PDB file of C-alpha atoms in Angstrom:
ATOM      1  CA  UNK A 843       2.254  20.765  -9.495  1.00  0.00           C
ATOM      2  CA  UNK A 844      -0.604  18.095  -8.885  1.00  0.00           C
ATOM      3  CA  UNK A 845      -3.276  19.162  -7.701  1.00  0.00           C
ATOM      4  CA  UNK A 846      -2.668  19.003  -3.668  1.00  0.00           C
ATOM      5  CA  UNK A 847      -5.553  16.726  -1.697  1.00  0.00           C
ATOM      6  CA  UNK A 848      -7.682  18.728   0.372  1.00  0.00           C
ATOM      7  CA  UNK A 849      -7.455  17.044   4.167  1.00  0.00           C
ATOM      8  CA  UNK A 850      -8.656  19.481   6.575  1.00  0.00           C
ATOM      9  CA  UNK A 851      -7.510  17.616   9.932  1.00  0.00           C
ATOM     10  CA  UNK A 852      -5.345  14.862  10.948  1.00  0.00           C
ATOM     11  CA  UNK A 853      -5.614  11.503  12.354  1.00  0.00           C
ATOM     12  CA  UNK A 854      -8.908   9.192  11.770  1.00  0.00           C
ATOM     13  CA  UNK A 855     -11.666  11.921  11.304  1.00  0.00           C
ATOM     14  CA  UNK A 856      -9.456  13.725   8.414  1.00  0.00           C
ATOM     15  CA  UNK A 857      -9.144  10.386   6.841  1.00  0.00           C
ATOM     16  CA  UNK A 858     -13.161   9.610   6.866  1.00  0.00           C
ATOM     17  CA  UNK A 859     -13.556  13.546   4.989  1.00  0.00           C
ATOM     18  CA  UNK A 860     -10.876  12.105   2.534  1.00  0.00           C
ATOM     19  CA  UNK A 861     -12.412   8.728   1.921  1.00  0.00           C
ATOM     20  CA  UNK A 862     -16.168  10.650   1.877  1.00  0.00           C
ATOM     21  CA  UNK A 863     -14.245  12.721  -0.946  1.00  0.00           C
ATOM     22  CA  UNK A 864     -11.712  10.653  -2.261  1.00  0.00           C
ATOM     23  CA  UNK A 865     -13.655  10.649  -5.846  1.00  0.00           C
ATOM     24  CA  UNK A 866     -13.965  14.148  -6.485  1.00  0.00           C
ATOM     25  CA  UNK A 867     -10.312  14.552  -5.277  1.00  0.00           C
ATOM     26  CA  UNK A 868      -8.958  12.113  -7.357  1.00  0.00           C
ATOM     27  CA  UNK A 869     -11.091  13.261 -10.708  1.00  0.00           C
ATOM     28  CA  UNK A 870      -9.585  16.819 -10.064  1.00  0.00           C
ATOM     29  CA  UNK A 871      -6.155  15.124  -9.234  1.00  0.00           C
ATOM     30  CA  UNK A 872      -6.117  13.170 -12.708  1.00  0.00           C
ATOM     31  CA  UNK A 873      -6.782  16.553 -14.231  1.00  0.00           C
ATOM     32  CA  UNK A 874      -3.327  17.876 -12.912  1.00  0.00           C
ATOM     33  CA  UNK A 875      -1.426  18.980 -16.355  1.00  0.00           C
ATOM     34  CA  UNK A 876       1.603  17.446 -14.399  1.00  0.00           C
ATOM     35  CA  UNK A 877       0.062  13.879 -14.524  1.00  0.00           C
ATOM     36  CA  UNK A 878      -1.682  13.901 -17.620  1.00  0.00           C
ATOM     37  CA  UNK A 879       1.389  14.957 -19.295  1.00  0.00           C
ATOM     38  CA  UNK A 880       3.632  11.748 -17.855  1.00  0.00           C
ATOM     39  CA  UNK A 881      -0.271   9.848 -18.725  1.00  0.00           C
ATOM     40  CA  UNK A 882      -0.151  10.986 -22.421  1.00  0.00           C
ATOM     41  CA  UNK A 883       3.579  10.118 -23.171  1.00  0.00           C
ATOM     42  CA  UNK A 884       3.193   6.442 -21.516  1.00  0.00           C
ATOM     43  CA  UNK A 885       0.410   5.821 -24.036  1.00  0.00           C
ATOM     44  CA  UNK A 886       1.918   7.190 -26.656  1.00  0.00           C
ATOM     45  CA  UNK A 887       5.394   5.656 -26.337  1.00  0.00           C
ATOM     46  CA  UNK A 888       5.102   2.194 -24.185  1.00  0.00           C
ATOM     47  CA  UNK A 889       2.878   0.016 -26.735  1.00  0.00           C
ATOM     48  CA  UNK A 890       6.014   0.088 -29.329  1.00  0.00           C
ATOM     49  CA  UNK A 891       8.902  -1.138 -25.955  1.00  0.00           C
ATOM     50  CA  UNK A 892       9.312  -4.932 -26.470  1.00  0.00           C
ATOM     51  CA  UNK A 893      12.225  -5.478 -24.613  1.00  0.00           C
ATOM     52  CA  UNK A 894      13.891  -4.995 -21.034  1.00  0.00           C
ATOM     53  CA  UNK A 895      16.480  -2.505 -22.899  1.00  0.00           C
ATOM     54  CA  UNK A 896      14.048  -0.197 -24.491  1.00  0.00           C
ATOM     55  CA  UNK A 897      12.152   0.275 -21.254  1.00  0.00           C
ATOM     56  CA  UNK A 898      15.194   0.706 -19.074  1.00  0.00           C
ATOM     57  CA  UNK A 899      16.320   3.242 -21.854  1.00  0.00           C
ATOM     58  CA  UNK A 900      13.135   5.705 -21.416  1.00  0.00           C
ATOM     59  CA  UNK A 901      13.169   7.213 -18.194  1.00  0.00           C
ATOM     60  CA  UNK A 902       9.876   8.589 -18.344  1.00  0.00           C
ATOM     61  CA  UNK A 903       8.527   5.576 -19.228  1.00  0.00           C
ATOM     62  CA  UNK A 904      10.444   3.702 -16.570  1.00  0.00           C
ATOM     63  CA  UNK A 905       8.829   6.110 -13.805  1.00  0.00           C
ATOM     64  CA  UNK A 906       5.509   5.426 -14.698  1.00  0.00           C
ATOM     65  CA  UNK A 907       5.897   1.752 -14.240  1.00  0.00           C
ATOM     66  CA  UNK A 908       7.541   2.107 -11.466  1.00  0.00           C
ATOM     67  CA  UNK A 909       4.685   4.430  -9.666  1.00  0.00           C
ATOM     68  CA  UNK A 910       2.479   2.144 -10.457  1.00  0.00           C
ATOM     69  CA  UNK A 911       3.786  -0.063  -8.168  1.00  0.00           C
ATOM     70  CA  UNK A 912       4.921   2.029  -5.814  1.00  0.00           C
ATOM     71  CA  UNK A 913       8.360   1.805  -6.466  1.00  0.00           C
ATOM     72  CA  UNK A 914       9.439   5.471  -7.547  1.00  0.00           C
ATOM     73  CA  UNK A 915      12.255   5.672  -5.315  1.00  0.00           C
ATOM     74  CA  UNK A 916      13.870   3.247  -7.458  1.00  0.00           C
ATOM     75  CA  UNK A 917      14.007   5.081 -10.910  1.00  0.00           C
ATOM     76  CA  UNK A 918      17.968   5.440 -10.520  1.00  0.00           C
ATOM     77  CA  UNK A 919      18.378   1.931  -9.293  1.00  0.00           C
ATOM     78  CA  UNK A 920      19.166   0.792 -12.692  1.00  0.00           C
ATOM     79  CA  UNK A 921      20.853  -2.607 -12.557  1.00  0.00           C
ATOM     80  CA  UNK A 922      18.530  -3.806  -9.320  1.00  0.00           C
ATOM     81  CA  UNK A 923      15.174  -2.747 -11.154  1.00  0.00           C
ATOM     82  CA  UNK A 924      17.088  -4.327 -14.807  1.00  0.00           C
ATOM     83  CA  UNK A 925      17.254  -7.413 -12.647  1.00  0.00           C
ATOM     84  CA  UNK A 926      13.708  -7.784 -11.268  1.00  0.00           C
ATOM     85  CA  UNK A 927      12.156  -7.153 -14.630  1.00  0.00           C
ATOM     86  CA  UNK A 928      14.922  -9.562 -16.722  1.00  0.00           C
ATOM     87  CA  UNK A 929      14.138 -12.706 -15.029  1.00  0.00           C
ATOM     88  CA  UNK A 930       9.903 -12.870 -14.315  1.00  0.00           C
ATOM     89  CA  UNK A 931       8.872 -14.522 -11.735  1.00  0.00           C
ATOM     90  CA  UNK A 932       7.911 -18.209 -12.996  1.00  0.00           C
ATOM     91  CA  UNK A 933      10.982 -19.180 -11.780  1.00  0.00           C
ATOM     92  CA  UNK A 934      11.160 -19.618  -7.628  1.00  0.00           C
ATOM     93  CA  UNK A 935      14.958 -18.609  -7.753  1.00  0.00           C
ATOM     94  CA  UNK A 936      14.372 -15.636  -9.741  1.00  0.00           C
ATOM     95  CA  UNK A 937      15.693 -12.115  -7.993  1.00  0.00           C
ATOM     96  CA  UNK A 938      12.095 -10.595  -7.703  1.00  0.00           C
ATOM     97  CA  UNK A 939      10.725 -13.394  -6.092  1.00  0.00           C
ATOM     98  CA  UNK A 940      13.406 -13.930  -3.497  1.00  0.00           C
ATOM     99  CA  UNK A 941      12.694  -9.998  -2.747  1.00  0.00           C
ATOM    100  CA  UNK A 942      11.130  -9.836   0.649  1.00  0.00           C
ATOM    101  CA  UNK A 943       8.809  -6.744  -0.769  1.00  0.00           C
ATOM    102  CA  UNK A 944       6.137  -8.038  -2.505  1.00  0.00           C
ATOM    103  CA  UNK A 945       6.137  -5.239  -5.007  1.00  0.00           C
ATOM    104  CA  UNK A 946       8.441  -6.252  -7.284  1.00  0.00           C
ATOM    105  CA  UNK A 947       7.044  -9.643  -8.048  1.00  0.00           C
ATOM    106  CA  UNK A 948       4.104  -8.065  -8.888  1.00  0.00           C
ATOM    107  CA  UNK A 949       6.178  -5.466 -11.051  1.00  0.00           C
ATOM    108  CA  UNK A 950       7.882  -8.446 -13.065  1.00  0.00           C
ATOM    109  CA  UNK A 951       4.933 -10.338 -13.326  1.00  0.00           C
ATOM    110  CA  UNK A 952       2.918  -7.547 -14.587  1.00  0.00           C
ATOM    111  CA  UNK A 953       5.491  -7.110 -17.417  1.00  0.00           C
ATOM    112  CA  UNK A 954       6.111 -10.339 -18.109  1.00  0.00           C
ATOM    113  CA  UNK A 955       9.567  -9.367 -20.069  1.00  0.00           C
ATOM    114  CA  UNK A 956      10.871 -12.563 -18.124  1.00  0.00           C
ATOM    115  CA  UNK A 957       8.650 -14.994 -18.483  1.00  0.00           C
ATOM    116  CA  UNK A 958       6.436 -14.133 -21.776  1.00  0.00           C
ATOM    117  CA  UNK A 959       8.193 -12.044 -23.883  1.00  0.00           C
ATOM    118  CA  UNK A 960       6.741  -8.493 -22.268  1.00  0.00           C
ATOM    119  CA  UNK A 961       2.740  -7.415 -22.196  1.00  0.00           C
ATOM    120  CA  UNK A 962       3.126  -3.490 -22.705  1.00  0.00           C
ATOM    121  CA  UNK A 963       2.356  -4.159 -26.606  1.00  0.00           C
ATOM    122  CA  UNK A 964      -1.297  -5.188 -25.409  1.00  0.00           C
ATOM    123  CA  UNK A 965      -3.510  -2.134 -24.852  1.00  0.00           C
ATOM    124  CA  UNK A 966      -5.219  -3.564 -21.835  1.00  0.00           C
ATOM    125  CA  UNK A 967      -1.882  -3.891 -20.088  1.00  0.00           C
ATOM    126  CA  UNK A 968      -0.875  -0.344 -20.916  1.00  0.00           C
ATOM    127  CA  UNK A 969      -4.806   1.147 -19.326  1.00  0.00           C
ATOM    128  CA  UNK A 970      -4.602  -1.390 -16.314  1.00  0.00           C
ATOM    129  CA  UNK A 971      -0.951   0.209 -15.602  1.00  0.00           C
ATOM    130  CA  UNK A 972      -2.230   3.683 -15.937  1.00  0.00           C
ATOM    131  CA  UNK A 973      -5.003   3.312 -13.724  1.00  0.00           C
ATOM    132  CA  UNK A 974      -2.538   2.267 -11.281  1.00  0.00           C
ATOM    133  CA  UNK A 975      -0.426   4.909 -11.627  1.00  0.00           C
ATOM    134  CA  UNK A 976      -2.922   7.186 -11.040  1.00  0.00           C
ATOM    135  CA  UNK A 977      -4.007   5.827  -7.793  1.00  0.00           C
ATOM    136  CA  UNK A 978      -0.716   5.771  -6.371  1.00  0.00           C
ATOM    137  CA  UNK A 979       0.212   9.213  -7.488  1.00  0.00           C
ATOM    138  CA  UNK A 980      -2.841  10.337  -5.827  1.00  0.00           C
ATOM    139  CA  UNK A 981      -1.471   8.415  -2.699  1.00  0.00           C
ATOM    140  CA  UNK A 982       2.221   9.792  -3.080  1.00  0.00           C
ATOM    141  CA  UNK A 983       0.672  13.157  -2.834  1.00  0.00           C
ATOM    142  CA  UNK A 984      -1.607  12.277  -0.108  1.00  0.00           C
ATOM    143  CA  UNK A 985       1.825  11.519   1.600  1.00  0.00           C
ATOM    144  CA  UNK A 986       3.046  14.424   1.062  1.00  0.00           C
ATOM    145  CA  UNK A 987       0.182  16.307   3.248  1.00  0.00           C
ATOM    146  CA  UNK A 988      -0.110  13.344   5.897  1.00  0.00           C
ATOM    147  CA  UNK A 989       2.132  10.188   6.013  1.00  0.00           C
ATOM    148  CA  UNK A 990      -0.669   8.038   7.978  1.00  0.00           C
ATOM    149  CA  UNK A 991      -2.601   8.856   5.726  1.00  0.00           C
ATOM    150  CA  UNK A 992      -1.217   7.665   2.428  1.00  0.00           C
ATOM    151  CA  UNK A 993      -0.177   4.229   4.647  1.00  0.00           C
ATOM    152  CA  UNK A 994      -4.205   3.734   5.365  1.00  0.00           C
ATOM    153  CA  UNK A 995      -4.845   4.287   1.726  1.00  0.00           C
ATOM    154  CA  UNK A 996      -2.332   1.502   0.537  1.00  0.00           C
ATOM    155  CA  UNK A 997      -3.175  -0.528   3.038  1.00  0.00           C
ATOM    156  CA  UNK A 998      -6.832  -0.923   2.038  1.00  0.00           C
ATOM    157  CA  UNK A 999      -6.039  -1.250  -1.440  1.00  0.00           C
ATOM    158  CA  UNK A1000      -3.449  -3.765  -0.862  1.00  0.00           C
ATOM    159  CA  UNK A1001      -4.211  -6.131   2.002  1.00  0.00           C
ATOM    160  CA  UNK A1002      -7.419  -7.285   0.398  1.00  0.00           C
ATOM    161  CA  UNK A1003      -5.413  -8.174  -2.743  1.00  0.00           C
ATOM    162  CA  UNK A1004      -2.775 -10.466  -0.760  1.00  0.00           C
ATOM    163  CA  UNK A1005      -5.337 -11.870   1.238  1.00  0.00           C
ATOM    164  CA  UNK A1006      -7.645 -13.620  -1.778  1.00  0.00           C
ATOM    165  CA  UNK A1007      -4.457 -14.157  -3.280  1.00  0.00           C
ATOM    166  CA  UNK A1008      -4.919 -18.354  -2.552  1.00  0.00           C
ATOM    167  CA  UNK A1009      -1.747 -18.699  -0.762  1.00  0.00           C
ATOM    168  CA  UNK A1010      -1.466 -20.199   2.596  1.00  0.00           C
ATOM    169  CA  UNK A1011      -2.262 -17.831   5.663  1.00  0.00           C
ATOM    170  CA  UNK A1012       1.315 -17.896   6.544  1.00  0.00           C
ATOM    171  CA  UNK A1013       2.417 -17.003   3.141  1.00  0.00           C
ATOM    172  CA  UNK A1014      -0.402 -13.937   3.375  1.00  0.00           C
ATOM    173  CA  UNK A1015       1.239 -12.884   6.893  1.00  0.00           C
ATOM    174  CA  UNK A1016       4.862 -13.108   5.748  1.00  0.00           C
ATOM    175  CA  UNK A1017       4.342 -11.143   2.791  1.00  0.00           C
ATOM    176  CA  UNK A1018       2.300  -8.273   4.718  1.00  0.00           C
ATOM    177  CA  UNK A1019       5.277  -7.686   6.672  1.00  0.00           C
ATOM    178  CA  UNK A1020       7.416  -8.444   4.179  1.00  0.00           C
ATOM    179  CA  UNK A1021       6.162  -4.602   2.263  1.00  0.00           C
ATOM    180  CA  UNK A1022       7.195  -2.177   4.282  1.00  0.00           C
ATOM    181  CA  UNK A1023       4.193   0.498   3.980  1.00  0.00           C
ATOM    182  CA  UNK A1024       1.859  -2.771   5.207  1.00  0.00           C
ATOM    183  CA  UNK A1025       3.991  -3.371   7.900  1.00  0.00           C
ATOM    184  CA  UNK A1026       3.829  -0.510   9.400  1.00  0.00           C
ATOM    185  CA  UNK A1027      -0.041  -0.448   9.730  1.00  0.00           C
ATOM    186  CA  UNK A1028      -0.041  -3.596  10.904  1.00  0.00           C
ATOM    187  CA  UNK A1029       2.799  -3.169  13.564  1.00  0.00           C
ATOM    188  CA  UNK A1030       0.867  -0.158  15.008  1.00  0.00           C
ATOM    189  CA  UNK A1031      -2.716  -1.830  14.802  1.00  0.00           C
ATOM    190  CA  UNK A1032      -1.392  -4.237  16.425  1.00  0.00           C
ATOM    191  CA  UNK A1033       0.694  -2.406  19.218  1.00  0.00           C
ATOM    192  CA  UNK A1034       3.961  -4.228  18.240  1.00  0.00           C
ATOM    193  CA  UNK A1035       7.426  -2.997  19.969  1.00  0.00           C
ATOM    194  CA  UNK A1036       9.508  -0.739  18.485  1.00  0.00           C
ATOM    195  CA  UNK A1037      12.444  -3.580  18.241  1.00  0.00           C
ATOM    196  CA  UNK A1038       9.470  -6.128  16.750  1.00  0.00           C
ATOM    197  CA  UNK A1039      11.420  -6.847  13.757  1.00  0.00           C
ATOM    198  CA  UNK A1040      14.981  -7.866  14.975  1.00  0.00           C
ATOM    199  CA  UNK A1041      13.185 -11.505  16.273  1.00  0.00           C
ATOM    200  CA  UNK A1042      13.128 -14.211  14.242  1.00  0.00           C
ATOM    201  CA  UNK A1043      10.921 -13.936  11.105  1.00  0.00           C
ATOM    202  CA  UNK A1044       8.926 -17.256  12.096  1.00  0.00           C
ATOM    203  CA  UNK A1045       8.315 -15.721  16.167  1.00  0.00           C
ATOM    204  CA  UNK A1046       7.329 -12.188  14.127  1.00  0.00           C
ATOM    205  CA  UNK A1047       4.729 -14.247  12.259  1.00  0.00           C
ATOM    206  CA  UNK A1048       3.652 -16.264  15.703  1.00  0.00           C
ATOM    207  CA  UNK A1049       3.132 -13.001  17.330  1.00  0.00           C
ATOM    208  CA  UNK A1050       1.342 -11.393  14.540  1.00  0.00           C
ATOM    209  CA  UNK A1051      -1.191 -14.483  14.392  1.00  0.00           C
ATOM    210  CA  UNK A1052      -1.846 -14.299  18.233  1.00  0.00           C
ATOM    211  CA  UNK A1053      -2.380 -10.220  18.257  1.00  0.00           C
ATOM    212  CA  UNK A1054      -4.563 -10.005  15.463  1.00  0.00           C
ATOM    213  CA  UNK A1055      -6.632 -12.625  16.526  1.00  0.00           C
ATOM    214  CA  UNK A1056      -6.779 -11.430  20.155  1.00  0.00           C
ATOM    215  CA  UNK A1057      -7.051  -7.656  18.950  1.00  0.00           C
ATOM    216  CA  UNK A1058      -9.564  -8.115  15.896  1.00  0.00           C
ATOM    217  CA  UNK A1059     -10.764 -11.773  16.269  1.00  0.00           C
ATOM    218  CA  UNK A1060      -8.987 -12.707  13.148  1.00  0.00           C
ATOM    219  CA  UNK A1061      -8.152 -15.968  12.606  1.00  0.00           C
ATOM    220  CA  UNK A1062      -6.734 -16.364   8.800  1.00  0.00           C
ATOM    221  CA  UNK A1063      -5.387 -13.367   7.043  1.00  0.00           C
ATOM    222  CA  UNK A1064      -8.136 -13.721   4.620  1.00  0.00           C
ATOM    223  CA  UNK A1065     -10.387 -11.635   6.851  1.00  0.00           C
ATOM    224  CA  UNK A1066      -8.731  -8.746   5.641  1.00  0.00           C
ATOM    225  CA  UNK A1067     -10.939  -8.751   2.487  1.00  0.00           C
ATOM    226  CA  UNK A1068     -14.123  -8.161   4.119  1.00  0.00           C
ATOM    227  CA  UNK A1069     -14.461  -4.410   4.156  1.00  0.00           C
ATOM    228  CA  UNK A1070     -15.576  -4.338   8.048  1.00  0.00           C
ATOM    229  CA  UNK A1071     -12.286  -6.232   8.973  1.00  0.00           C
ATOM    230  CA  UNK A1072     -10.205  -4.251   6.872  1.00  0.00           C
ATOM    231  CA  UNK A1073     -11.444  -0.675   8.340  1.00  0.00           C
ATOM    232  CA  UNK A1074     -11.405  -2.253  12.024  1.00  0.00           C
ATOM    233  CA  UNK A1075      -7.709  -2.373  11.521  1.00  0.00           C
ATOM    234  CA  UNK A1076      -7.226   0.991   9.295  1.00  0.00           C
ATOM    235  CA  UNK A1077      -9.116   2.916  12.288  1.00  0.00           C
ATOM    236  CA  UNK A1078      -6.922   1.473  15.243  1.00  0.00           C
ATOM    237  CA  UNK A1079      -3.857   1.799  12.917  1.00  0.00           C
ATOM    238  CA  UNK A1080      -5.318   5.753  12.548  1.00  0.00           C
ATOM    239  CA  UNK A1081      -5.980   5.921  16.654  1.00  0.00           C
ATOM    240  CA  UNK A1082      -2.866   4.341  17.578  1.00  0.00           C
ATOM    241  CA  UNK A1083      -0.840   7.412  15.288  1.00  0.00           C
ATOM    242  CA  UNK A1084      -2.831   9.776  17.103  1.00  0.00           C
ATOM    243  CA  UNK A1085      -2.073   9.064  20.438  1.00  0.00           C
ATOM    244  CA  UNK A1086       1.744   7.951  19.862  1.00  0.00           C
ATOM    245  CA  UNK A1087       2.078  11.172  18.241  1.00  0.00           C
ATOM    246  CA  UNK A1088       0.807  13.057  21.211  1.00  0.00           C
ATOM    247  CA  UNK A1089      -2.009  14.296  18.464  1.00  0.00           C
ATOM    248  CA  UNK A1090      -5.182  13.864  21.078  1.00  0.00           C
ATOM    249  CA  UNK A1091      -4.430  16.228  24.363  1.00  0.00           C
ATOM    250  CA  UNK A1092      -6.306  14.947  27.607  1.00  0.00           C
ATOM    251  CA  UNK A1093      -8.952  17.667  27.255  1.00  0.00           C
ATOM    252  CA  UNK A1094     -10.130  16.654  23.842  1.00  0.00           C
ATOM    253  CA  UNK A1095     -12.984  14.291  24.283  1.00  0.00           C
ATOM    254  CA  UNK A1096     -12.484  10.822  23.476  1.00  0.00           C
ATOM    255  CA  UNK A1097      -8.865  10.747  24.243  1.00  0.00           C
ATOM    256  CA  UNK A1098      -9.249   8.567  27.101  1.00  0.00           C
ATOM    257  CA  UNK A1099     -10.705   6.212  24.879  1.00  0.00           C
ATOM    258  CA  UNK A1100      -8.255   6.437  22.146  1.00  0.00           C
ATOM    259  CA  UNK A1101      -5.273   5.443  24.991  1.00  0.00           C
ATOM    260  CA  UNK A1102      -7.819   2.247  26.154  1.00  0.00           C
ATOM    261  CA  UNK A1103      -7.791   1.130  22.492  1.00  0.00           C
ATOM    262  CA  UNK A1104      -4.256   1.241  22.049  1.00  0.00           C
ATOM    263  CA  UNK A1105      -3.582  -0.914  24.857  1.00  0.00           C
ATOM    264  CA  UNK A1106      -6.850  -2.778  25.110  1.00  0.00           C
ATOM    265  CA  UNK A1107      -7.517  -6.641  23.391  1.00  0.00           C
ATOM    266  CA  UNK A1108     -11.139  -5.202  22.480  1.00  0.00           C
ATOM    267  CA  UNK A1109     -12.150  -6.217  19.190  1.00  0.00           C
ATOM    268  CA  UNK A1110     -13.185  -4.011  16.510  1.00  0.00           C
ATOM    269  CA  UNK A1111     -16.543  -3.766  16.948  1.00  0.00           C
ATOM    270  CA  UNK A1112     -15.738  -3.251  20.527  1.00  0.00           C
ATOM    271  CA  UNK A1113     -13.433  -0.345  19.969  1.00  0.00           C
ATOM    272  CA  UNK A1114     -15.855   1.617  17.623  1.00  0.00           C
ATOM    273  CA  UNK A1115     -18.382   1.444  19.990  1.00  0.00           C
ATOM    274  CA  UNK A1116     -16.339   3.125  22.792  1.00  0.00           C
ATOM    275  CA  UNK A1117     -14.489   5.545  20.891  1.00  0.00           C
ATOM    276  CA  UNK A1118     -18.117   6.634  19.677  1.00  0.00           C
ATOM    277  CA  UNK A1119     -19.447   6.875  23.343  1.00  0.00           C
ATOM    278  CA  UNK A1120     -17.166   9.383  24.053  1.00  0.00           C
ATOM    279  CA  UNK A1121     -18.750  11.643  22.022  1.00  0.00           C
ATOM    280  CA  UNK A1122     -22.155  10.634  22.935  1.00  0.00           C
TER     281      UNK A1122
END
């Protein structure tokens, strides 16, 4: 077994002790004989695969890949994943890129199998991989301990990335809610109705624009790569949890405060400062 993170408490304060410890945690985590095994064998093995057949034909190899995107539910999903590696992404008709889940472009890019003839024979491919691997691992088992969580973790290691990505801010919004761990966090930042995704795709984008802008001042998705913008909207994602969940009782102090923010238009700066008066 990996070695389990240590998170003490739930909701927001539990995830400020795991970010104040998140390096130690994920040294000892790395250490895990359990990852370091599946570690050692994708080195050893992956720089000699030079086609979609050999890396479809080693499993272990195939898991590792996929956990570094995030995918590992989709190690038995054979002729889908076959698919989203075998035709890249230059092409705009290609099956990863008409995926609404922005993880599997990234996947087939990465790879390049469709589009240049496949990258895992470079060594700097085959480290870059591993050191994602080993950050979502950590967050898989994370998840494991507390859901929220593992959600706040992805989200500030992935929002940032789509949002310098250079693409239009409606292109940035559609594929945040196109991944569904992203989604989430941003549906409960944002306070968005349980039935929020059975509109129409462009009036889900309309309404996202309009909340975060009223909620966080955001005006362009881009925002979300300043660190102060990103943790406004991790923290209210965190609060949100806490109080749908029933987590804060009415005696505990700052409760009344956590219910304002959920159904307040403060922005972020706003909400810190009354959550932290509670306790003053």
């Amino acid at each position: 077994m990996p070695f389990p993170p240590a998170i003490p408490i739930g909701g927001l304060s539990g995830f400020k002790f795991l970010e104040r410890t998140m390096d130690r945690q994920l040294e000892l985590f790395n250490k895990s004989p359990d990852v370091q095994r599946e570690i050692d064998y994708f080195l050893e093995t992956a720089g000699s695969i030079t086609s979609v057949d050999q890396l479809m034909s080693d499993r272990r190899v195939l898991a590792v890949v996929l956990g570094a995107f995030g995918l590992d539910e989709d190690l038995n999903k054979g002729a889908f994943v076959r698919k989203v590696i075998e035709e890249g992404t230059f092409d705009d008709r290609s099956f990863a890129n008409r995926l609404v889940d922005p993880a599997y472009r990234e996947m087939s890019e990465f790879l390049g199998f469709g589009d240049v003839g496949g990258l895992l024979v470079f060594e700097d491919t085959r480290l870059n991989l591993v050191e994602q691997y080993r950050e979502r691992q950590f967050e898989l088992s994370v998840g494991e301990v507390d859901l929220d969580m593992r959600l706040a973790l992805n989200f500030k290691r992935e929002a940032p990335e789509l949002a310098s990505s250079g693409s239009t801010d409606r292109t940035v919004w559609l594929r945040l809610l196109g991944s569904p761990p992203l989604r989430d966090v941003l549906e409960t930042a944002l306070n968005l109705p349980g039935q929020f995704g059975l509109i129409e795709l462009d009036q889900q984008v309309d309404e996202v624009v309009a909340r975060a802008r009223r909620i966080f001042d955001i005006s362009s998705p881009s925002e979300l790569a300043e660190p102060t913008r990103l943790a406004e909207v991790v923290d209210r994602f965190l609060l949100n949890q806490q109080v749908q969940s029933g987590a804060v009782s009415s005696t505990v102090r700052g409760s009344a405060a956590l219910t304002l923010l959920q159904t307040s238009g403060f922005g972020g700066g706003a909400q810190a400062n009354l959550f932290a008066s509670s306790f003053v």
